[in-house]
Every structure is written in C-alpha cells, then in structure tokens.
C-alpha positions as a LaTeX table, in Angstrom:
\begin{tabular}{lrrr}
\hline
Residue & $x$ (\AA) & $y$ (\AA) & $z$ (\AA) \\
\hline
Met1 & $-12.37$ & 186.96 & 220.51 \\
Ile2 & $-10.02$ & 184.81 & 218.10 \\
Gln3 & $-8.91$ & 188.23 & 216.33 \\
Ser4 & $-7.66$ & 189.55 & 219.76 \\
Ala5 & $-5.44$ & 186.17 & 219.81 \\
Val6 & $-3.97$ & 186.87 & 216.41 \\
His7 & $-3.30$ & 190.72 & 216.20 \\
Ser8 & $-0.03$ & 191.88 & 215.42 \\
Pro9 & 2.69 & 192.68 & 217.93 \\
Ala10 & 2.89 & 195.80 & 219.86 \\
Ala11 & 3.70 & 198.97 & 217.75 \\
Gly12 & 7.36 & 198.98 & 218.93 \\
Asp13 & 7.87 & 195.36 & 218.00 \\
Ala14 & 8.43 & 194.64 & 214.35 \\
Thr15 & 8.66 & 190.93 & 214.97 \\
Pro16 & 5.55 & 188.97 & 213.85 \\
Arg17 & 4.29 & 186.30 & 216.56 \\
Leu18 & 4.65 & 182.93 & 215.20 \\
Val19 & 1.24 & 181.07 & 216.35 \\
Pro20 & 2.00 & 177.01 & 216.60 \\
Ile21 & $-0.30$ & 175.16 & 214.37 \\
Ala22 & $-1.71$ & 173.33 & 217.07 \\
Glu23 & $-2.72$ & 176.57 & 218.87 \\
Ala24 & $-4.13$ & 177.95 & 215.59 \\
Cys25 & $-6.26$ & 174.76 & 215.47 \\
Val26 & $-7.83$ & 175.54 & 219.09 \\
Leu27 & $-8.38$ & 178.80 & 218.28 \\
Leu28 & $-10.21$ & 178.46 & 214.98 \\
Arg29 & $-11.76$ & 175.03 & 216.09 \\
Cys30 & $-10.60$ & 173.49 & 212.99 \\
Gly31 & $-8.47$ & 170.36 & 212.31 \\
Arg32 & $-4.75$ & 170.36 & 211.39 \\
Ala33 & $-5.75$ & 169.26 & 207.85 \\
Thr34 & $-7.79$ & 172.44 & 207.13 \\
Leu35 & $-4.62$ & 174.50 & 207.88 \\
Lys36 & $-2.40$ & 172.30 & 205.95 \\
Thr37 & $-4.99$ & 172.50 & 202.82 \\
Ala38 & $-5.05$ & 176.48 & 203.24 \\
Ala39 & $-1.08$ & 176.27 & 203.12 \\
Asn40 & $-0.78$ & 174.20 & 200.31 \\
Ser41 & $-3.32$ & 176.06 & 198.20 \\
Gly42 & $-1.06$ & 179.27 & 199.20 \\
His43 & $-3.81$ & 180.92 & 201.50 \\
Leu44 & $-1.38$ & 180.79 & 204.45 \\
Arg45 & 2.47 & 180.68 & 205.07 \\
Val46 & 3.66 & 178.26 & 207.14 \\
Ile47 & 7.16 & 178.37 & 208.62 \\
Arg48 & 8.70 & 175.07 & 209.84 \\
Arg49 & 11.07 & 174.97 & 212.95 \\
Gly50 & 12.21 & 171.47 & 213.38 \\
Arg51 & 9.14 & 169.26 & 213.61 \\
Thr52 & 6.86 & 171.97 & 214.64 \\
Leu53 & 4.83 & 173.96 & 212.08 \\
Phe54 & 4.05 & 177.64 & 212.88 \\
Ile55 & 1.72 & 180.33 & 211.10 \\
Pro56 & 2.60 & 184.27 & 211.34 \\
Asp57 & $-0.16$ & 186.10 & 213.26 \\
Ser58 & $-0.73$ & 188.56 & 210.43 \\
Asp59 & $-1.17$ & 185.73 & 207.88 \\
Leu60 & $-3.68$ & 184.17 & 210.24 \\
Ala61 & $-5.43$ & 187.45 & 210.91 \\
Arg62 & $-5.49$ & 188.26 & 207.05 \\
Trp63 & $-6.84$ & 184.43 & 206.41 \\
Ile64 & $-9.56$ & 184.83 & 208.92 \\
Asp65 & $-10.72$ & 188.23 & 207.32 \\
Ser66 & $-10.65$ & 186.73 & 203.99 \\
Gly67 & $-13.48$ & 184.04 & 205.28 \\
Met68 & $-10.84$ & 181.06 & 205.53 \\
Pro69 & $-10.94$ & 179.81 & 202.17 \\
Val70 & $-9.40$ & 176.18 & 201.70 \\
Lys71 & $-9.83$ & 174.81 & 198.37 \\
Glu72 & $-6.84$ & 174.65 & 196.07 \\
Val73 & $-6.90$ & 176.92 & 192.87 \\
Gly74 & $-8.73$ & 174.88 & 190.25 \\
Ala75 & $-10.23$ & 172.08 & 192.56 \\
His76 & $-13.99$ & 171.56 & 192.29 \\
\hline
\end{tabular}
C-alpha cells in the first residue's frame, strides 16, 4: 500500500513527484526526526522550498526498498 503512494509518475511524465516530509511521515508511520536523520546520513535526498521539505518519490521508494536505514555512517 505504501509503495503505490510513492511510485514514479506516469510513463509520459518525466517530472518526479515531490512528497512533503509531513506526508511521508504519515505514509511510513515514522517521525520527522527519522526522515531527517536518513537525509543527513545520505540515505534520502531532501529538497527545500521555502520552509517546506520535500522528498522525491523515487528516492523515497528506493529508501523503502533498501530497508529504511537511518544510522549515520560510522555511528555505533
């Protein structure tokens, strides 16, 4: 069910969908801190538009498929 919400756009549309971080939190049932930690550790790309943070749907789907790692490289 989550995967259908973050699939890439239709075949004719090359523009990726940007998922607001608040929507991603609801879809994944996780907190904003989890997504920000994943972004800071390089697992997710975050795009800022004004005060709002977005995650490209393709990056979100890739992160879900990889098991949703959040720990920073070298952290214990």
